[in-house]
PDB file of C-alpha atoms in Angstrom:
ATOM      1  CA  UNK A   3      32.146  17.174 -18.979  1.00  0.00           C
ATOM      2  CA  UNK A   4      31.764  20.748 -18.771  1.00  0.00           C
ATOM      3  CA  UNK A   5      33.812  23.351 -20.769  1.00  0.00           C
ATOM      4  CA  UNK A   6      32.603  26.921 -20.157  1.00  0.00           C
ATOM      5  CA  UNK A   7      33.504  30.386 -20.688  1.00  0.00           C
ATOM      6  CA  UNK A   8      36.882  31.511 -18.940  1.00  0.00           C
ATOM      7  CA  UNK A   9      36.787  34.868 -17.754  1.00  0.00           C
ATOM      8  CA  UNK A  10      39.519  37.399 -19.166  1.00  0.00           C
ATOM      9  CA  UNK A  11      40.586  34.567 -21.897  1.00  0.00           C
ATOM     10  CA  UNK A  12      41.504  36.695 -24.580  1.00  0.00           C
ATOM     11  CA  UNK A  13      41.148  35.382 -28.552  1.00  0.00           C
ATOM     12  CA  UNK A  14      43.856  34.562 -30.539  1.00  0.00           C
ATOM     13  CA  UNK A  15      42.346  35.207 -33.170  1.00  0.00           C
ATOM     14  CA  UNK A  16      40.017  38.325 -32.895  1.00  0.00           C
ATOM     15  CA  UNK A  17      36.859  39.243 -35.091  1.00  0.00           C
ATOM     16  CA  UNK A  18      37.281  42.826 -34.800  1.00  0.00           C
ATOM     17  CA  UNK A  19      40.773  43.185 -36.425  1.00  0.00           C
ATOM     18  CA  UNK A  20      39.282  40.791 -39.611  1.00  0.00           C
ATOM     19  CA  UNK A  21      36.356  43.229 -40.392  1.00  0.00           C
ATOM     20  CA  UNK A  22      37.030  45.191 -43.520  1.00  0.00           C
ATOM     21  CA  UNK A  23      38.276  48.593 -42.814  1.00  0.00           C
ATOM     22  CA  UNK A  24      35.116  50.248 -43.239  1.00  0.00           C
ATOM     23  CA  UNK A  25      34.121  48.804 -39.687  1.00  0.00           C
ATOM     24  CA  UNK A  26      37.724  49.334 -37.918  1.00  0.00           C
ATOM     25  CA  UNK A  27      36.762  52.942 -36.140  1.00  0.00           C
ATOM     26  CA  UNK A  28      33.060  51.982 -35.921  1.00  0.00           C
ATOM     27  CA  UNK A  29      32.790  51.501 -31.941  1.00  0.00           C
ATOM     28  CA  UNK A  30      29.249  49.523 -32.224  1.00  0.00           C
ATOM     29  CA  UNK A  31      30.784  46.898 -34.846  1.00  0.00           C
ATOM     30  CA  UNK A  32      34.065  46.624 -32.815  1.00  0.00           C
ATOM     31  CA  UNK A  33      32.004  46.252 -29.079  1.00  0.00           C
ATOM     32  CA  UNK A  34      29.975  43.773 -30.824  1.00  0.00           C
ATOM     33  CA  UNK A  35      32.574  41.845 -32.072  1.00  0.00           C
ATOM     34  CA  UNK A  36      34.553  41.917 -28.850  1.00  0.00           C
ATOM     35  CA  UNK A  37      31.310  40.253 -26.967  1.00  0.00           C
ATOM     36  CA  UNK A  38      31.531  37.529 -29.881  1.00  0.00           C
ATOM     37  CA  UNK A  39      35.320  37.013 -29.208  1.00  0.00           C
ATOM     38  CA  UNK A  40      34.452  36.348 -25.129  1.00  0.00           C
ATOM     39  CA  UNK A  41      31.956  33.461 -26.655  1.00  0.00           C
ATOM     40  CA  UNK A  42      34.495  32.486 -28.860  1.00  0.00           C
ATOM     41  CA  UNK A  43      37.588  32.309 -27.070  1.00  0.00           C
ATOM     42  CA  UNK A  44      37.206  29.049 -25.008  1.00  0.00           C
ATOM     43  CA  UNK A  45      36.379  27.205 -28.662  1.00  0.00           C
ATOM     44  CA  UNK A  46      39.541  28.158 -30.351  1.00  0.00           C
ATOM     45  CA  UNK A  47      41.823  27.813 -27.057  1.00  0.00           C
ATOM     46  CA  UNK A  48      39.957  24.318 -27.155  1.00  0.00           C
ATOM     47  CA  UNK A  49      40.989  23.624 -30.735  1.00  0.00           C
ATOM     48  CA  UNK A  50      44.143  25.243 -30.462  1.00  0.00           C
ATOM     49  CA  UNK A  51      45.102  22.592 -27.859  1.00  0.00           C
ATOM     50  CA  UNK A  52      43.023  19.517 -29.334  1.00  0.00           C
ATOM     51  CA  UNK A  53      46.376  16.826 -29.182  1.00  0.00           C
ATOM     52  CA  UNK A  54      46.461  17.676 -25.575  1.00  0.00           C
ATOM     53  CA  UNK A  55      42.457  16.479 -24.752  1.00  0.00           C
ATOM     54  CA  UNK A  56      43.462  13.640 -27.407  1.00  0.00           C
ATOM     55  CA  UNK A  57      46.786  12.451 -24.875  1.00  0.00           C
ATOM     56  CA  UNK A  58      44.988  10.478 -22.037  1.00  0.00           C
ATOM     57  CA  UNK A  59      48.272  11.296 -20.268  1.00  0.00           C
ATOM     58  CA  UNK A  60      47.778  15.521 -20.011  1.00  0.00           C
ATOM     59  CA  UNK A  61      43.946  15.514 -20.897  1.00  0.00           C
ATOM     60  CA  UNK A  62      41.386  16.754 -18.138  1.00  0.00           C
ATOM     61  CA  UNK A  63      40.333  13.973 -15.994  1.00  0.00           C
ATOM     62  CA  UNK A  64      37.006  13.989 -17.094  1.00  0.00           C
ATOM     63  CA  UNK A  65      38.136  13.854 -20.798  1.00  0.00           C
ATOM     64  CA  UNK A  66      40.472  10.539 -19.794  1.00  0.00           C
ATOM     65  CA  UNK A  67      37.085   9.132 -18.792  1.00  0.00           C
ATOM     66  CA  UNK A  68      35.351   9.929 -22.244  1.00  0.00           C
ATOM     67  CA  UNK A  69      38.573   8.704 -24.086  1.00  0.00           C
ATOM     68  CA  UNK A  70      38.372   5.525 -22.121  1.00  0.00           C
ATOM     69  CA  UNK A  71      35.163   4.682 -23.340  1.00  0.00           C
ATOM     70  CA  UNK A  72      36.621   5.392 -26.896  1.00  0.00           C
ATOM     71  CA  UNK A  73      38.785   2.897 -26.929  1.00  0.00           C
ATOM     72  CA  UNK A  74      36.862  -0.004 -24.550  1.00  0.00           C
ATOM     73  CA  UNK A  75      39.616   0.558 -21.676  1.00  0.00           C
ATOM     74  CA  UNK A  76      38.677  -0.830 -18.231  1.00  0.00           C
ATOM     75  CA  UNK A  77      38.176   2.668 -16.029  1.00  0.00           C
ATOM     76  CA  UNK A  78      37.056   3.389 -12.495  1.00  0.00           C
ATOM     77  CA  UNK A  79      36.616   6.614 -11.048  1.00  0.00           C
ATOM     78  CA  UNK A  80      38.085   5.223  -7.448  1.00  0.00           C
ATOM     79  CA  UNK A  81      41.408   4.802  -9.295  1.00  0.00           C
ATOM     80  CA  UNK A  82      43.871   7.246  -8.904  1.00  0.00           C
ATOM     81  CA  UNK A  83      44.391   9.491 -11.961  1.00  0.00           C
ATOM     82  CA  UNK A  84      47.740   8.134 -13.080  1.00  0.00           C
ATOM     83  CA  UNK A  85      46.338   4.578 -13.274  1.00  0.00           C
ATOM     84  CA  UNK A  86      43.074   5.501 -15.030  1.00  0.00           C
ATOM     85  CA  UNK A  87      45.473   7.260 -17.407  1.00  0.00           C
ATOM     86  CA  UNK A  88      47.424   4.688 -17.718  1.00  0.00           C
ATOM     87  CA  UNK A  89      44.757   2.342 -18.673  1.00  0.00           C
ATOM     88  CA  UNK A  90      43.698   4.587 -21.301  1.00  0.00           C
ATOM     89  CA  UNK A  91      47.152   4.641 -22.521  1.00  0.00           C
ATOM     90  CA  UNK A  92      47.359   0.737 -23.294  1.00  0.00           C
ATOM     91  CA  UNK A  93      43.978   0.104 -23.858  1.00  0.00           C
ATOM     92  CA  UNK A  94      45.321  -1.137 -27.418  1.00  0.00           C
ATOM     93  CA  UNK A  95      47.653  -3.268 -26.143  1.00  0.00           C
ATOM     94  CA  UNK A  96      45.865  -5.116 -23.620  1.00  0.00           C
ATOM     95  CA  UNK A  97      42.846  -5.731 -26.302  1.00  0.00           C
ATOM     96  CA  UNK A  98      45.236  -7.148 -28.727  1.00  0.00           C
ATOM     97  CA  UNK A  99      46.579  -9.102 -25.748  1.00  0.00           C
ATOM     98  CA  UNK A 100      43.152 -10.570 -24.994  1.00  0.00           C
ATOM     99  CA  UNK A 101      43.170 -14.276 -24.594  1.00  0.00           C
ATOM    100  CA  UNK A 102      46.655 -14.741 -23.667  1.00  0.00           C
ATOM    101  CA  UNK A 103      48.749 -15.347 -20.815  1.00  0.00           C
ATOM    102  CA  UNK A 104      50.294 -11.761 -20.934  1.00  0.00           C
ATOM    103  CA  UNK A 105      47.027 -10.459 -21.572  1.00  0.00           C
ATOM    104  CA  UNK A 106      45.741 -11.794 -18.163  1.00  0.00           C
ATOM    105  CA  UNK A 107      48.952 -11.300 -16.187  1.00  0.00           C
ATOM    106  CA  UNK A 108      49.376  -7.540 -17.464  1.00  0.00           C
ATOM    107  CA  UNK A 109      45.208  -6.587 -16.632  1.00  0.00           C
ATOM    108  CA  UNK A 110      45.268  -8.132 -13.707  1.00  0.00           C
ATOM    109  CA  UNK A 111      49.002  -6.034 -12.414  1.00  0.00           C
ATOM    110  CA  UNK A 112      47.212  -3.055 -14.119  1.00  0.00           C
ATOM    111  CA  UNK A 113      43.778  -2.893 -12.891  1.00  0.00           C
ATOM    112  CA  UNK A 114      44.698  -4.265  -9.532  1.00  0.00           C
ATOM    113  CA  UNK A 115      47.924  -3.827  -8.748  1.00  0.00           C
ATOM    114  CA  UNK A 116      48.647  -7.616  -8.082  1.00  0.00           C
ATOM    115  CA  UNK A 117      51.376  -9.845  -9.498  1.00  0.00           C
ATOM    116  CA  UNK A 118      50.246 -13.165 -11.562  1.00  0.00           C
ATOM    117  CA  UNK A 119      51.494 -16.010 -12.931  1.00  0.00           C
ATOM    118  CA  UNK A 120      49.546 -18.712 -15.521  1.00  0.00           C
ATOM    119  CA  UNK A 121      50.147 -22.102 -15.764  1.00  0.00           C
ATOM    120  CA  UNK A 122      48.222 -23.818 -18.402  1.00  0.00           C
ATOM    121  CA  UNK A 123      48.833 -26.979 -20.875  1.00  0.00           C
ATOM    122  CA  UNK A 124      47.620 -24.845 -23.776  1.00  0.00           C
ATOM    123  CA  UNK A 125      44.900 -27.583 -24.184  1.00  0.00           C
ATOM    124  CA  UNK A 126      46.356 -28.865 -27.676  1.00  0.00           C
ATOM    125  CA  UNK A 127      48.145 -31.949 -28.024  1.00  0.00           C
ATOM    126  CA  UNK A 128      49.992 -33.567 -30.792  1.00  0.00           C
ATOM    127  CA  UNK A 129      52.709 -36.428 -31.490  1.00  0.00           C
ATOM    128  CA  UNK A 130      56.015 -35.645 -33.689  1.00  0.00           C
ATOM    129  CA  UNK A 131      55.555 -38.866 -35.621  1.00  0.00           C
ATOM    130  CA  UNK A 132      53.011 -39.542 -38.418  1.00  0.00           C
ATOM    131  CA  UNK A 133      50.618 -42.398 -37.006  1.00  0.00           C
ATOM    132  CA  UNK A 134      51.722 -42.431 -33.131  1.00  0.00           C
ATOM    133  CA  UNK A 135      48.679 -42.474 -31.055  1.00  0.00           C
ATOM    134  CA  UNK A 136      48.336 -39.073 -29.572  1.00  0.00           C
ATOM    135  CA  UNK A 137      49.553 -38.260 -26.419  1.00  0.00           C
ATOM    136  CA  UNK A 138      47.343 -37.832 -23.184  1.00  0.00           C
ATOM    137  CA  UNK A 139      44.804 -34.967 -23.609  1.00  0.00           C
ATOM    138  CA  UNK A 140      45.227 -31.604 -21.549  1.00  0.00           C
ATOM    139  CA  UNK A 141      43.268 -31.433 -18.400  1.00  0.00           C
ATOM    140  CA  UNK A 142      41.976 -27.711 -19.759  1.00  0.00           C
ATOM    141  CA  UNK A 143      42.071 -25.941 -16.839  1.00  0.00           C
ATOM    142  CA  UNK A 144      44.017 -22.695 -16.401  1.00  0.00           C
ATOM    143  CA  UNK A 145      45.938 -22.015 -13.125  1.00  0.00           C
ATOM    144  CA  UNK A 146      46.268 -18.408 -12.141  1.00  0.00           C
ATOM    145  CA  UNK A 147      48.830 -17.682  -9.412  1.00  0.00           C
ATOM    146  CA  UNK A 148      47.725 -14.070  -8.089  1.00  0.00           C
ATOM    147  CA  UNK A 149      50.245 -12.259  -4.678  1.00  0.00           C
ATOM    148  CA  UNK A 150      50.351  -8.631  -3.668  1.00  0.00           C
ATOM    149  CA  UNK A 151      52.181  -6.466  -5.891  1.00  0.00           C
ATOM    150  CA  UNK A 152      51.449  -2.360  -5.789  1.00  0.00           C
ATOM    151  CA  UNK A 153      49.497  -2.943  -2.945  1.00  0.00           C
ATOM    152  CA  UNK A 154      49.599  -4.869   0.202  1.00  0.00           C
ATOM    153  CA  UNK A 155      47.000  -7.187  -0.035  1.00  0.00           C
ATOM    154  CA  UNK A 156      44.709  -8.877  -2.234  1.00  0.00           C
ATOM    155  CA  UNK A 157      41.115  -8.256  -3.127  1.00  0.00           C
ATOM    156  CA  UNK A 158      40.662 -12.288  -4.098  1.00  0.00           C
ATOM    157  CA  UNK A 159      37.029 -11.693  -5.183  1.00  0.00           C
ATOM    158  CA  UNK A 160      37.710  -8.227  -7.816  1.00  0.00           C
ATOM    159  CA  UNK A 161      40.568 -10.904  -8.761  1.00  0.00           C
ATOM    160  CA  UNK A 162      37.996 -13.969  -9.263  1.00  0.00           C
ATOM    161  CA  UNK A 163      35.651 -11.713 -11.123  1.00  0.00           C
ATOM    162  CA  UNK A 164      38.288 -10.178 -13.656  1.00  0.00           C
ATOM    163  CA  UNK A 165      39.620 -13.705 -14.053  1.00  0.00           C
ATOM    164  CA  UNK A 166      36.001 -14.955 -14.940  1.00  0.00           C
ATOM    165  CA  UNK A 167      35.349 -12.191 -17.253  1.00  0.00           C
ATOM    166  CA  UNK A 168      38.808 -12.679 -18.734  1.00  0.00           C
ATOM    167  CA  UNK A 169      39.045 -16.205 -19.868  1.00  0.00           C
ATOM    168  CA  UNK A 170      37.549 -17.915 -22.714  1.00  0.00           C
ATOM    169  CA  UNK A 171      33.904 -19.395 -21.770  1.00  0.00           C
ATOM    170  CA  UNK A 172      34.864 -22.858 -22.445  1.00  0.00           C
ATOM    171  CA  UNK A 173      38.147 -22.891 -20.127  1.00  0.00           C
ATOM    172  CA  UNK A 174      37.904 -23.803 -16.732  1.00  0.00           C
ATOM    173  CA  UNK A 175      40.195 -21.055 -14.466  1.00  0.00           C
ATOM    174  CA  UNK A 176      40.951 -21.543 -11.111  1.00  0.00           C
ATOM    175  CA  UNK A 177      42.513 -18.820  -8.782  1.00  0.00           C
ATOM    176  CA  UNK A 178      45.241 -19.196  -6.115  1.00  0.00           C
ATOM    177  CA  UNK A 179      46.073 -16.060  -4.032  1.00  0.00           C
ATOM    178  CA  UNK A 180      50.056 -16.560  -2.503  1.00  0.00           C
ATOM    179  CA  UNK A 181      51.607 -14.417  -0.050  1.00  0.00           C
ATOM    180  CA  UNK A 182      54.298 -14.006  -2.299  1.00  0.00           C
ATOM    181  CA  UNK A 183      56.136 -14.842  -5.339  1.00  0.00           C
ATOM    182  CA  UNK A 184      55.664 -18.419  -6.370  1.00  0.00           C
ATOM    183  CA  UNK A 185      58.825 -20.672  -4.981  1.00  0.00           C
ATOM    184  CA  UNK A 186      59.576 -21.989  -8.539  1.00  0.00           C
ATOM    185  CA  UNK A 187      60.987 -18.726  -9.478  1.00  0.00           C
ATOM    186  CA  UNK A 188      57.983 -17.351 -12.007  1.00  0.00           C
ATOM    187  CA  UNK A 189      56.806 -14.367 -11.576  1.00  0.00           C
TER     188      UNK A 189
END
């Protein structure tokens, strides 16, 4: 990330005119003062527009990038710049999603810009009456339904991968890629 000097950029807040008034008509102090305002002058335009390099959605692209890595959001310099904004944007909602369905569904349609569905048993069983043997255990393995969504097609190993990284160690995830939505009417 580079932020340099920007030719003609005038201060806002010149040195010159804050000099005591001994120094107002002396040409040396005032020249010398000017060449400190051309130094200057990016730094306070920089500070004056801080909440803009803070927005991911109006900050430089290469800021988005550094802001990303504040907040642990997935970024790729391949994706266009509304989507690695984007991510940026709900990085705190898709960490406090981790772990769930909606977590998974909503990285997956974010990152790559495919539709999903889960199916999973939740892998916890219990019975309604006190005693009752319990009921048959879960078969603890998660189910993700994955078909084109903002794109045409499907990249079914970026999909396996993010899947893999997503889910919990001990569950077992397998992927299906669909043409299209599921028949039952998820999705």
């Amino acid at each position: 990330m580079s932020r340099a000097a920007v030719p003609g950029l005038a201060s806002r807040h010149p040195i010159g005119g804050l000099l005591p008034a001994l120094y107002a008509d002396d040409d040396f102090a005032q020249r010398f003062t000017a060449g400190l305002d051309t130094v200057l002058a990016p730094v306070f335009a920089t500070l004056d527009s801080l909440p803009a390099y803070l927005d991911p959605r109006v900050a430089p692209l290469d800021f988005v990038a550094w802001l990303a890595s504040w907040v642990g959001a997935a970024d790729d310099a391949g994706w266009p710049a509304e989507l690695r904004r984007e991510a940026v944007v709900r990085a705190v909602e898709l960490h406090r999603l981790r772990g769930t369905r909606r977590g998974l569904v909503e990285r997956l349609r974010l990152t790559l810009g495919v539709n999903a569905d889960v199916a999973d048993d939740g892998g916890a069983v219990w019975s309604r009456t006190a005693g009752a043997d319990l009921p048959p255990g879960p078969s603890g393995e998660v189910v993700v339904r994955v078909w084109p969504g903002r794109d045409p097609g499907v990249d079914e190993g970026r999909v396996r991968e993010m899947v893999r990284s997503l889910c919990p160690v001990h569950v077992s995830c397998r992927v299906e890629v669909l043409p299209g939505p599921p028949a039952d009417g998820r999705g």
